[in-house]
Coordinates of C-alpha atoms in Angstrom, one line a residue:
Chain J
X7 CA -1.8 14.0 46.5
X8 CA -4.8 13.1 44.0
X9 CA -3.7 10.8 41.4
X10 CA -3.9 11.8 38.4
X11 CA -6.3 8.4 37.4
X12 CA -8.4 6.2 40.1
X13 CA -10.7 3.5 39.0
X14 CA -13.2 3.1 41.5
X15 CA -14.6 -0.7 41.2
X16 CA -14.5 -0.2 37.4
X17 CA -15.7 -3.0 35.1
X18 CA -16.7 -3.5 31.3
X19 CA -18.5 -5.8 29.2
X20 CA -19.2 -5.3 25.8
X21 CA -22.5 -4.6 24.6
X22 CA -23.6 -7.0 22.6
X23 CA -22.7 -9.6 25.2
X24 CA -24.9 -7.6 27.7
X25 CA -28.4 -9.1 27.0
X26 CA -26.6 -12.5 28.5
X27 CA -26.3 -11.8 32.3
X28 CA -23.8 -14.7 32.4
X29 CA -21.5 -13.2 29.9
X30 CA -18.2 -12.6 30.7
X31 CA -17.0 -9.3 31.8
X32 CA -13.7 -7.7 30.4
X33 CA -12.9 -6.3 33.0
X34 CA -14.0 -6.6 37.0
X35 CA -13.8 -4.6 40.2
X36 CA -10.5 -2.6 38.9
X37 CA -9.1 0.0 41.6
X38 CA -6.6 1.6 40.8
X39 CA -4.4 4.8 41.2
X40 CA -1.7 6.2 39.0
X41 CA -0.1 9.0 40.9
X42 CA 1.0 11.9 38.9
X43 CA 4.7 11.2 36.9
X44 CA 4.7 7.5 37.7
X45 CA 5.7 5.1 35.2
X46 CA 3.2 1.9 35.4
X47 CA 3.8 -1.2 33.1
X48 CA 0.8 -3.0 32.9
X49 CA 1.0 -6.8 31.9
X50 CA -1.7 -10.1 31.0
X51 CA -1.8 -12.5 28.8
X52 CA -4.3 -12.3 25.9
X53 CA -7.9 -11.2 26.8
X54 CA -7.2 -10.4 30.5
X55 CA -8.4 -6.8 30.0
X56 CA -5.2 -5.0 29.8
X57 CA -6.4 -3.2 26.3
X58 CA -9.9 -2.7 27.8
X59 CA -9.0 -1.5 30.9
X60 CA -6.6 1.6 28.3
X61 CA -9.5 2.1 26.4
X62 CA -11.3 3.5 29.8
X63 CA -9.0 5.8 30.9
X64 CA -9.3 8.3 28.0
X65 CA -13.1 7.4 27.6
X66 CA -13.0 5.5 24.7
X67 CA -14.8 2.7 26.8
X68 CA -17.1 4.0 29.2
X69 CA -17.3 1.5 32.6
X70 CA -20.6 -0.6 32.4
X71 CA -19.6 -0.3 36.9
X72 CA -17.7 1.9 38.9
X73 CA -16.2 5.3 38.0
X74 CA -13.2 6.1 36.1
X75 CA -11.8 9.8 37.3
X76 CA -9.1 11.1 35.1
X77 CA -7.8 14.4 36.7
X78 CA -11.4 14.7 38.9
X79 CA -13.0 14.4 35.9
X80 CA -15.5 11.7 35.5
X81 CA -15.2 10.1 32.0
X82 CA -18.5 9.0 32.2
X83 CA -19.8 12.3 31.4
X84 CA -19.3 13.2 27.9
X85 CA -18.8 17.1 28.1
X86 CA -15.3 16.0 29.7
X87 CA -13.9 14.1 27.2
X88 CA -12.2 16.6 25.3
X89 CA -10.1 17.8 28.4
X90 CA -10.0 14.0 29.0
X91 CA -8.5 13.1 25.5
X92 CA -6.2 16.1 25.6
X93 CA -4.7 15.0 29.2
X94 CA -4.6 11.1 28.2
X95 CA -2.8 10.2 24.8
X96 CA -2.6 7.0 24.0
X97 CA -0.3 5.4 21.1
X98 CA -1.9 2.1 19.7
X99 CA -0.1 -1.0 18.8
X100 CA -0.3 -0.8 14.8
X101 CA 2.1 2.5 13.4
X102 CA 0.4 2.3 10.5
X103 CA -3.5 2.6 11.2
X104 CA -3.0 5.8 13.4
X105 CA -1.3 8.3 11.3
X106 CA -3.9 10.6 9.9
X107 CA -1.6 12.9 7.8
X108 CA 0.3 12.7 4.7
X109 CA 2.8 14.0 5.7
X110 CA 4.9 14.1 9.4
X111 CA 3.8 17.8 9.8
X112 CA 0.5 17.3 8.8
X113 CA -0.1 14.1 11.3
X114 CA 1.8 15.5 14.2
X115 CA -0.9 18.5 14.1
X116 CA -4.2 16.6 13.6
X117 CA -4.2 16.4 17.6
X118 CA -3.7 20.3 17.7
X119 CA -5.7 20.8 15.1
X120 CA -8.7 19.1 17.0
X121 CA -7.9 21.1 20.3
X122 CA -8.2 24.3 18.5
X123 CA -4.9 25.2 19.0
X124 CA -3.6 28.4 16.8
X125 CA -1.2 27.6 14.1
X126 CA 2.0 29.4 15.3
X127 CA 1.5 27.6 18.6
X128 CA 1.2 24.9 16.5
X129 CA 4.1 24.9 13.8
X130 CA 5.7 26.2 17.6
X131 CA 5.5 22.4 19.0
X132 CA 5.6 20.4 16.0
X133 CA 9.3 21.8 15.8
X134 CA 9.8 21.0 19.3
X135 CA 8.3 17.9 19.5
X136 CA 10.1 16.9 16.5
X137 CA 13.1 17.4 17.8
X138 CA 12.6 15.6 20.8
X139 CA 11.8 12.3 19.0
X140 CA 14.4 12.8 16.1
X141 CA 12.3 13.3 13.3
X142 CA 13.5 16.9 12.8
X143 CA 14.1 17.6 9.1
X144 CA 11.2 14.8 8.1
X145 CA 8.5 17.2 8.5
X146 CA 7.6 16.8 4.6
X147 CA 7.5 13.3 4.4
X148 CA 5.1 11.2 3.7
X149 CA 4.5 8.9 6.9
X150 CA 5.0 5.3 4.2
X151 CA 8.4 6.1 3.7
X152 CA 9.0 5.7 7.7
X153 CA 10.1 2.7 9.5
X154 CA 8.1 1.2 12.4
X155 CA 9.8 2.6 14.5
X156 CA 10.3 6.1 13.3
X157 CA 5.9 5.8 12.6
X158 CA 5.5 4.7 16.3
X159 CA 7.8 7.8 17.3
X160 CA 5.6 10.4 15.3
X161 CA 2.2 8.6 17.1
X162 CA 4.6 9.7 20.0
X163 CA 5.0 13.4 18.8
X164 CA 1.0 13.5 17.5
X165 CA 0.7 12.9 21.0
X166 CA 3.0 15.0 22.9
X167 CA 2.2 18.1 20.4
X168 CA -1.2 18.0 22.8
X169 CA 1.0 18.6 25.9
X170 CA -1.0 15.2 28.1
X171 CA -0.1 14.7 31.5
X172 CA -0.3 10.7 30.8
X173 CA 0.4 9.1 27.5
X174 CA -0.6 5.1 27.4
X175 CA 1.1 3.0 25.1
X176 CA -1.3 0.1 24.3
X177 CA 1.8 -2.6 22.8
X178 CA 3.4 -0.2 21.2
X179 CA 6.3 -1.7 20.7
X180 CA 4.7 -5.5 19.9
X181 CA 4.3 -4.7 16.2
X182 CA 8.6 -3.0 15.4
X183 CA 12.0 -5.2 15.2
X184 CA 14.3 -4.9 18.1
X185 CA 15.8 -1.9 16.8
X186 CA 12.4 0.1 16.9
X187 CA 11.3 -1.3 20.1
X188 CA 15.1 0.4 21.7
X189 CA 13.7 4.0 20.0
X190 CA 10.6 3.8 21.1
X191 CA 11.7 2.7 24.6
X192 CA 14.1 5.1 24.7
X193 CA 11.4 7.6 24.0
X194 CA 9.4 6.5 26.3
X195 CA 11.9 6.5 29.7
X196 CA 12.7 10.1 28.4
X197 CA 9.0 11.1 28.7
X198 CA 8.8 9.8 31.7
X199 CA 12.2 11.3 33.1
X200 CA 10.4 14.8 32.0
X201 CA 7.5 14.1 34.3
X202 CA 4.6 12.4 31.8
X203 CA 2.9 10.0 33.6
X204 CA 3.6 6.8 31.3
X205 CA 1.1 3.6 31.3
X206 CA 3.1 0.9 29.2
X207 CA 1.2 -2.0 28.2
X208 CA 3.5 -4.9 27.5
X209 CA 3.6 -8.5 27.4
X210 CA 7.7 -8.4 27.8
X211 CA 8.3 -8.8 31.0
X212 CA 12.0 -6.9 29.9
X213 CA 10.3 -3.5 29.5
X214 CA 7.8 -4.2 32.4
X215 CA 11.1 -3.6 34.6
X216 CA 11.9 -0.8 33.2
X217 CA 8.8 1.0 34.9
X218 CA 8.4 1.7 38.4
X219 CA 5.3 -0.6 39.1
X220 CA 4.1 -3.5 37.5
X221 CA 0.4 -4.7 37.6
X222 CA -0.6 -8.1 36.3
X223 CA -4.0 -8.6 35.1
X224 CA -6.0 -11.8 34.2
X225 CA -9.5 -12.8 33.5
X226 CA -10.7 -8.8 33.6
X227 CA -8.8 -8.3 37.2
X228 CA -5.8 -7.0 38.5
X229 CA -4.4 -10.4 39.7
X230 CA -0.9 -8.5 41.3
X231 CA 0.4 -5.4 41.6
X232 CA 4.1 -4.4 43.5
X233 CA 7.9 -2.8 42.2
X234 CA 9.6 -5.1 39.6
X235 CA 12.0 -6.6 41.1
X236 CA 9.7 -8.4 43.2
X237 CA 8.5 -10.7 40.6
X238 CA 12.3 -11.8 40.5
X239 CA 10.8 -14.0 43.7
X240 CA 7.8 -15.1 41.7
X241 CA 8.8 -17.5 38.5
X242 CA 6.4 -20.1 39.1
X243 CA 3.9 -17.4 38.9
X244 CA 5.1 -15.7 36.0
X245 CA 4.3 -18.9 34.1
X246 CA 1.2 -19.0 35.4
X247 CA 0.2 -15.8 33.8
X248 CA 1.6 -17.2 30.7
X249 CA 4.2 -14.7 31.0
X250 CA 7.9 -15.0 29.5
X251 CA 10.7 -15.3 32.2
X252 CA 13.5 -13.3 31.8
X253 CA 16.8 -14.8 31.5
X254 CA 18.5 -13.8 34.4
X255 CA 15.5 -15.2 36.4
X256 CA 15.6 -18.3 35.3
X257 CA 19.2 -18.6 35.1
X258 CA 19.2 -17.5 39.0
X259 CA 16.2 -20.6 39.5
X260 CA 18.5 -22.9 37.5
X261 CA 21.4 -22.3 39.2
X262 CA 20.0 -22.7 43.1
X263 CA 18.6 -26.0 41.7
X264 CA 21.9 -27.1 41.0
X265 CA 22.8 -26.2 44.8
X266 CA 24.7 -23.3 44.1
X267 CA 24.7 -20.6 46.8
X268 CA 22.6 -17.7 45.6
X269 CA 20.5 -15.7 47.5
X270 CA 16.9 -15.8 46.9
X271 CA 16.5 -12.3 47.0
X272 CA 18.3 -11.3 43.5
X273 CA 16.3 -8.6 41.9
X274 CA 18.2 -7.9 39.1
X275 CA 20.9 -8.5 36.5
X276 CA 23.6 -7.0 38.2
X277 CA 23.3 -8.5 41.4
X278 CA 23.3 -11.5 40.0
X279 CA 26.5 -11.0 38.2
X280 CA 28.0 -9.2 41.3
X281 CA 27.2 -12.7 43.1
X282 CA 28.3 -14.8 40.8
X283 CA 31.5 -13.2 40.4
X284 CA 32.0 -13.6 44.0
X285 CA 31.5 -17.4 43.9
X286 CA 34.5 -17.5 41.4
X287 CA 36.7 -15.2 42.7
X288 CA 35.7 -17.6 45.6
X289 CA 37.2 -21.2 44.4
Chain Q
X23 CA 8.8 -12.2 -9.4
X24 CA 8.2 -8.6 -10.2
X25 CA 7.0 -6.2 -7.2
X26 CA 3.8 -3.7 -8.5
X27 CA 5.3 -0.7 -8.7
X28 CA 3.8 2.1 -6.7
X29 CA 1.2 4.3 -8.4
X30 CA 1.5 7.6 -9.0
X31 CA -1.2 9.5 -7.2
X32 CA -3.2 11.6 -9.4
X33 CA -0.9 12.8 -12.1
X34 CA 0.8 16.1 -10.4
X35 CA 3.8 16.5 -11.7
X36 CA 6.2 18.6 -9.4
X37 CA 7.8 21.9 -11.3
X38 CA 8.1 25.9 -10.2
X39 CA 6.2 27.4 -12.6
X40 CA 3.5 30.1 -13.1
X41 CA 1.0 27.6 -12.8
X42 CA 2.1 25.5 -10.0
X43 CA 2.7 28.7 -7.8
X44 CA -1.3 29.9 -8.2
X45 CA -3.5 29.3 -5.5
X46 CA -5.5 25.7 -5.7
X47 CA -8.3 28.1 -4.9
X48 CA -8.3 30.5 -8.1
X49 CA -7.5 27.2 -10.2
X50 CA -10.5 25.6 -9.4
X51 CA -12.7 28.4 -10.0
X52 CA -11.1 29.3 -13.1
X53 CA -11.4 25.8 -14.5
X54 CA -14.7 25.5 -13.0
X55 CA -15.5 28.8 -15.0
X56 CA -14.1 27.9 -18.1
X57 CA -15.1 24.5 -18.7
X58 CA -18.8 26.8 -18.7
X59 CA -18.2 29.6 -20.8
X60 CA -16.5 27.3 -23.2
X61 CA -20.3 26.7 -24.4
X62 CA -20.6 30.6 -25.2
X63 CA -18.2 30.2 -28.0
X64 CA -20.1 30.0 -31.3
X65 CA -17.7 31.3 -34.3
X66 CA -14.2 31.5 -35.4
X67 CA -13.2 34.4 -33.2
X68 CA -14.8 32.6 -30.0
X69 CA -12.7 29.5 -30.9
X70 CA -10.0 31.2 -30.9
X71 CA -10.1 32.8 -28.1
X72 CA -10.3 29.6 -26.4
X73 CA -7.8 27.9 -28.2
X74 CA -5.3 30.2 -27.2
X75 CA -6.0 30.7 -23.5
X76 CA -5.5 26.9 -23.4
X77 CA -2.4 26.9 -25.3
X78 CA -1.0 30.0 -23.2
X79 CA -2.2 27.7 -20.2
X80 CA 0.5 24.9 -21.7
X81 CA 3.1 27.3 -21.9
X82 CA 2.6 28.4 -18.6
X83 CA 2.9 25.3 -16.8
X84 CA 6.4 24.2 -18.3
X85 CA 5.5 21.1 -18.7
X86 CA 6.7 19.2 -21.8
X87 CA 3.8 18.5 -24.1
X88 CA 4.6 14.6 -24.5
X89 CA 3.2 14.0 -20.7
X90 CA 0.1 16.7 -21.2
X91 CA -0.6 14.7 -24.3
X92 CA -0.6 11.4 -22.2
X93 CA -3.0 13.0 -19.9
X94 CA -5.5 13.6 -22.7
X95 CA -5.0 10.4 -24.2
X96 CA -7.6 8.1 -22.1
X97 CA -10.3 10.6 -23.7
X98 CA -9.0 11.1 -27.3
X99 CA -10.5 7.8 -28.3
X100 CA -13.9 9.1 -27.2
X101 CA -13.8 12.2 -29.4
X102 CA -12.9 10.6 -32.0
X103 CA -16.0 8.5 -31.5
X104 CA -18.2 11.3 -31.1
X105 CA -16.9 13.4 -34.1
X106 CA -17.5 10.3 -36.0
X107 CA -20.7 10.0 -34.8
X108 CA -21.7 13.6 -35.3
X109 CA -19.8 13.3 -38.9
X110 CA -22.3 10.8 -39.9
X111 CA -25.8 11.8 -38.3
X112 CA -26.0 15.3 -38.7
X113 CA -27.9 16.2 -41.8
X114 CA -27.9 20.1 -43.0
X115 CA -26.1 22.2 -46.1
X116 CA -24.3 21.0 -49.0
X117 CA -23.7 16.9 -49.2
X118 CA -19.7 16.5 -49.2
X119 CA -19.4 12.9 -49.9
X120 CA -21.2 10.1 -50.4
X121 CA -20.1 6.2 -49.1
X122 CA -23.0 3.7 -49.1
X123 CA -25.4 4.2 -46.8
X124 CA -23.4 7.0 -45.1
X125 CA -23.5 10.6 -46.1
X126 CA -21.5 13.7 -44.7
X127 CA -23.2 16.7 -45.1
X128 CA -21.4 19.8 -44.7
X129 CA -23.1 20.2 -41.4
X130 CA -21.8 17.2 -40.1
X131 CA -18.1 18.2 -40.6
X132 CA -18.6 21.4 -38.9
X133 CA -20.5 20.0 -35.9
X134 CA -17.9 17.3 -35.6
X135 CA -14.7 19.8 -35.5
X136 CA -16.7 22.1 -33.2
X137 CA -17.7 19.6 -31.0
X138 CA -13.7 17.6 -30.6
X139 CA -12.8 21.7 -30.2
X140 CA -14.6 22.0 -27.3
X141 CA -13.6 18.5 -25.8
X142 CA -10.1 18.8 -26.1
X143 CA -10.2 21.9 -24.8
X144 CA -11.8 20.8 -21.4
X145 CA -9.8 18.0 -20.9
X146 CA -6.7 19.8 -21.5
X147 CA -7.7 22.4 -18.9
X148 CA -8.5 19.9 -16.5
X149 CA -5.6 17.9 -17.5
X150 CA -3.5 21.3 -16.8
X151 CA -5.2 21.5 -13.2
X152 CA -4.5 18.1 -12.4
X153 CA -0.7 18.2 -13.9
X154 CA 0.2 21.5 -11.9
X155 CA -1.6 21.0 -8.6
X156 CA -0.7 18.1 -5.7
X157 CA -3.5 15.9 -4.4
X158 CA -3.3 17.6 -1.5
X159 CA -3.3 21.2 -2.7
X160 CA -6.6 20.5 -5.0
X161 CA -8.3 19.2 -1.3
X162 CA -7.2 22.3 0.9
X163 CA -8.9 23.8 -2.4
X164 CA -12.1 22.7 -2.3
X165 CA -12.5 22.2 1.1
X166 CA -11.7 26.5 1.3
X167 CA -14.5 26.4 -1.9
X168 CA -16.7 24.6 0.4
X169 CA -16.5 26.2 3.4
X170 CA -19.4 29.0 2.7
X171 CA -21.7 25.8 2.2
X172 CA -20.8 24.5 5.6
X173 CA -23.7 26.5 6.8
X174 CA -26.6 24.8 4.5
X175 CA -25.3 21.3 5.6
X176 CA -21.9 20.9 3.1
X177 CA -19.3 18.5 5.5
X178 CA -16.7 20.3 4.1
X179 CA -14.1 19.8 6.6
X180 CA -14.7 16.7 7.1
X181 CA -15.5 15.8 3.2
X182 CA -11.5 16.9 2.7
X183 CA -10.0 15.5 5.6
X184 CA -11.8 12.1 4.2
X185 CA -9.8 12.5 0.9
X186 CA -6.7 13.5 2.4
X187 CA -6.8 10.4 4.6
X188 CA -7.3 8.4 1.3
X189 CA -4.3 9.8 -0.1
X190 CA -2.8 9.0 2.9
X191 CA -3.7 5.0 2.8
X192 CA -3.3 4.6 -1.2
X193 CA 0.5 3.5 -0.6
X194 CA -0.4 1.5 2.2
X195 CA -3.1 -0.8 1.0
X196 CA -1.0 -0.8 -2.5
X197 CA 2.1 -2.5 -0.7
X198 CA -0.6 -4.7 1.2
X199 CA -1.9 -5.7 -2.0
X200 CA 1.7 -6.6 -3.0
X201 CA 1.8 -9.0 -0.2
X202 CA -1.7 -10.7 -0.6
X203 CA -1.2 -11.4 -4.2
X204 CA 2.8 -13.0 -2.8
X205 CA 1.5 -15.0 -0.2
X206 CA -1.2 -16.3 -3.1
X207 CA 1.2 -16.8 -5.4
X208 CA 3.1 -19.0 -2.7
X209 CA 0.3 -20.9 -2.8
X210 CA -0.2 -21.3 -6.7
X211 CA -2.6 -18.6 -8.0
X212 CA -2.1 -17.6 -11.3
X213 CA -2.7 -13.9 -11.9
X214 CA -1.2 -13.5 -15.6
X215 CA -2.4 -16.3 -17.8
X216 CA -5.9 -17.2 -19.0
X217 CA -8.0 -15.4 -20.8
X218 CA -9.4 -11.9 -19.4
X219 CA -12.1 -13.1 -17.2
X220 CA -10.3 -15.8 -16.0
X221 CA -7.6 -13.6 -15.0
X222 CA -10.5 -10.7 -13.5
X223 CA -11.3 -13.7 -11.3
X224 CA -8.1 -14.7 -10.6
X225 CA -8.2 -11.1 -8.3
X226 CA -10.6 -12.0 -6.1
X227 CA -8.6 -14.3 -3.5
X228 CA -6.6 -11.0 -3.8
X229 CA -9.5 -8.5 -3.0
X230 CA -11.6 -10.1 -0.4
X231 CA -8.4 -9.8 2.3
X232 CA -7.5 -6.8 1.3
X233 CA -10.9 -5.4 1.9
X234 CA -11.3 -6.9 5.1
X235 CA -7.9 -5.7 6.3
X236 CA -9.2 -2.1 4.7
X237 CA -12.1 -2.2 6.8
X238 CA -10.0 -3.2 10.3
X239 CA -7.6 -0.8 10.0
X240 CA -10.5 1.9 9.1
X241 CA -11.8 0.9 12.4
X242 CA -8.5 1.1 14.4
X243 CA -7.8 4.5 12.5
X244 CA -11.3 6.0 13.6
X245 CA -10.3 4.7 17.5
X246 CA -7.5 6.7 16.8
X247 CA -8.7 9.7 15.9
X248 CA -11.3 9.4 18.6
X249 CA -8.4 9.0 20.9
X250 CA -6.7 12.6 19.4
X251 CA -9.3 14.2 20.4
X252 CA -11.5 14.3 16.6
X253 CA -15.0 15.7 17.1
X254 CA -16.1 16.4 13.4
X255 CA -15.4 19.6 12.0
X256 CA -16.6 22.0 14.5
X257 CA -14.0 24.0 16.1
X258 CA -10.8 22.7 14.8
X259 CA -8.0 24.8 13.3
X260 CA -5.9 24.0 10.8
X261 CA -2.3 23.9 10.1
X262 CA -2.4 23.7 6.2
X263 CA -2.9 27.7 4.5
X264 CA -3.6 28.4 1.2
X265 CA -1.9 32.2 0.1
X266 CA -4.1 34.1 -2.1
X267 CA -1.4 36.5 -4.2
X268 CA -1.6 39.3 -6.5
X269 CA -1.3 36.2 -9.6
X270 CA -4.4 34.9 -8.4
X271 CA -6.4 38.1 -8.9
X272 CA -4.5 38.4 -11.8
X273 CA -5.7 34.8 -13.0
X274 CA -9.5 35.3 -11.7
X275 CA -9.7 39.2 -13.9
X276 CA -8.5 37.3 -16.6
X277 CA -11.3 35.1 -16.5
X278 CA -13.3 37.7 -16.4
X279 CA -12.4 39.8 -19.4
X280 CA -12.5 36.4 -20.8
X281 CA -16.3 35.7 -20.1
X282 CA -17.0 38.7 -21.3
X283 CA -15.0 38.9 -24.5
X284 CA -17.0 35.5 -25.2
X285 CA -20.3 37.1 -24.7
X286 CA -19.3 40.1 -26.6
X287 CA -18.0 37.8 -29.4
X288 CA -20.7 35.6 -30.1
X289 CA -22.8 38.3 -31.5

């Protein structure tokens, strides 16, 4: 099946640093292909590219190499990107600098409003979208008087209003306190579970395992790609890409140090209860 | 320590009344109107003409005159200074009274009522506007006003959608402002003491962040917008409508007997 984005050898480098031929490049030789409906979480410590390599897959950033294709269309050409912008949403990490409207009606249809779409198919899908992030009944407020994580959850319904095949959260959950990071996550694996392609950019390696596939960049690259669980095997490599180590990873590390009989091959919290229940019930 | 309290945008003042139901559309143009054929009024009739469309206006909107009179009251001080001026400089009829160097001449009086008429009367049609119609409402407005100018070059999509989204950030960059001036207070800035430049300086560490943290999030916002697909004004549809109804024919035929009464009047 064609996926529904391929990078072909993409890179970037930003403009001004172009005249240099020894500046650095954001980004490097990226393949990549999301298939259609998969759920990516994309992860890198500060400056490896991650929010570079979002910006060119809606065409925001055009690649200074390589091709970005986003449904067979090349973003490179500028007659596609308003099919390109319609297919690829993106919510941003700041809930406040992306709301357009002043209200929650208003701001959900600036997206439609841009598409052209008629206004009882719009005031159609605001309702719908609406209702599907649980902001039904808010549609005359103004957006200050939401919390982080209600804001983040109308970028959500801005976005969804323009029916896109892939929506890209660029740390959209970096900026909220736990209890707005859990709505918009929530949000988020329901998307998915309806068949939107999701692309989560994170630096928690918690809600990395909550997607299907994980891909680690650094220095403009994609230093490892694979299924979550396999960076349970990896810790000393999660701290080299300065990334957090979840607890029951390092509690699993700890514990073999200490000589305790626990397989290697944990992948998850619950096996690792499951195993340390049985060496109780054991003694 | 006392939080700024938030501003009140514009000075729209929420009611159901026969003013606040009229379309933004034939408000504008009848104010627009008015504040122009206010200059055809030359006598006592004309006068009063105006006079009591504007007090008809204040009875229509239902709102109680204390606040209308706040709305007028930035401007009274400068007709008072005008009709003081015009009290002492015009020269013409009978002299009325005599103080020093000054003299009133009968002229002046009249010039100097006239001339506070006519500036009350603006202001408090302009005050009425702004009373009965939201920020919002006055944009959709103009931008509809606008739209036949599109053609020779007029913005005005995007004109409106640029004060909407000021409307939109006034609370935002109010409570950031809050926080600048807090975390400068936490660090011993004075902002009520001293004398009023000192204290006009004092706002400076306050403005400088707040005007780079204006112009980043203007930057994110545009990537935004990019991002939802914005092209300029070309081609986008719009979920806001404005509902022309029989009251706003009603208003605009008013204006029109009105003009013409004026003309007929002066004579």
């Amino acid at each position: 099946m064609e996926p529904i984005i391929r990078l072909d050898g993409a890179g970037f480098r930003y403009d001004h640093l172009q005249e240099r031929p020894e500046a650095e490049w954001a980004l490097r030789g990226v393949h990549l292909q999301v298939g259609s409906g998969e759920y990516i979480a994309v992860m890198g410590p500060n400056g490896s590219g991650k929010s570079t390599l979002a910006k060119l897959l809606n065409g925001l950033l055009l690649p200074s190499e390589g091709k970005v294709w986003v449904g067979g269309l090349d973003t490179g050409l500028e007659k596609n990107h308003p099919l390109i912008r319609q297919k690829v949403g993106m919510v941003f990490q700041n809930p406040d600098n992306q709301i357009v409207g002043t209200t929650v009606k208003d701001d959900v249809a600036f997206g439609m409003e841009n598409l052209g779409v008629p206004r009882q198919e719009m005031l159609k899908r605001i309702d719908q979208v609406l209702q599907q992030v649980g902001l039904r009944g808010r549609e005359a407020s103004s957006p200050h008087h939401l919390s982080g994580g209600q804001k983040q959850r109308l970028a959500i319904a801005g976005v969804m209003a323009m029916r896109p095949e892939v929506i890209i959260f660029d740390e959209a959950t970096s900026m909220l306190d736990p209890g707005g990071r859990r709505e918009v996550l929530d949000a988020i694996t329901e998307l998915h579970r309806q068949g939107t392609t999701v692309i989560h950019i994170t630096h928690s390696v918690k809600e990395a395992f909550q997607a299907e596939r994980v891909v680690v960049m650094a220095d403009g690259r994609i230093e490892w790609s694979g299924a979550p669980h396999e960076l349970f095997h990896r810790r000393e490599k999660l701290t080299r890409w300065s990334l957090e180590v979840p607890l029951p990873l390092e509690l699993k590390e700890r514990l073999r140090r200490r000589g305790l009989p626990i397989r290697h091959e944990i992948t998850g919290t619950e096996e690792l209860v499951e195993s340390l229940w049985k060496l109780l019930s054991r003694d | 320590m006392s939080r700024l309290n938030h501003p009140v945008i514009g000075q729209y003042i929420p009611a159901d009344s026969f003013l606040h139901r009229l379309d933004p559309r034939a408000k504008l143009v009848f104010v627009f109107v008015f504040m122009m054929i206010v200059f055809l009024a030359k006598n006592a009739a004309g006068y009063s003409l105006l006079v009591g469309v504007a007090l008809s206006g204040v009875l229509l909107s239902r709102i109680p005159l204390p606040m209308i009179l706040r709305g007028i009251k930035p401007v009274l001080y400068l007709i008072i200074l005008t009709a003081l001026l015009h009290l002492g400089m015009t020269r013409g009829g009978d002299v009325w009274w005599e103080l020093g160097p000054i003299t009133v001449y009968e002229q002046g009086v009249v010039q100097a009522t006239v001339i506070s008429l006519r500036f009350l009367i603006l202001v408090l049609m302009g005050t009425l506007l702004t009373l009965t119609t939201s920020p919002m409402e006055l944009t959709d407005g103009l931008e509809r006003l606008l739209c036949p100018l599109t053609r020779v070059g007029v913005p005005a999509q995007d004109l409106a959608l640029m004060m909407s989204i000021a409307l939109r950030f006034i609370p935002t960059l109010w409570e950031e402002m809050d926080k600048i001036m807090m975390a400068q207070r936490a660090r011993g800035a004075d902002f009520d003491s001293g004398h009023l430049l000192r204290r006009v300086k004092s706002y400076i560490p306050v403005l400088i962040p707040l005007f780079i943290s204006a112009f980043r999030r203007a930057e994110e916002l545009a990537l935004a917008m990019e991002a939802r697909g914005y092209r300029g004004g070309k081609g986008r549809t719009r979920i806001r409508e404005l509902r022309w109804k029989k009251e706003d024919t009603i208003l605009l035929v008013v204006l029109a007997v009105l003009s013409i009464s004026l003309w007929w009047l002066r004579g």
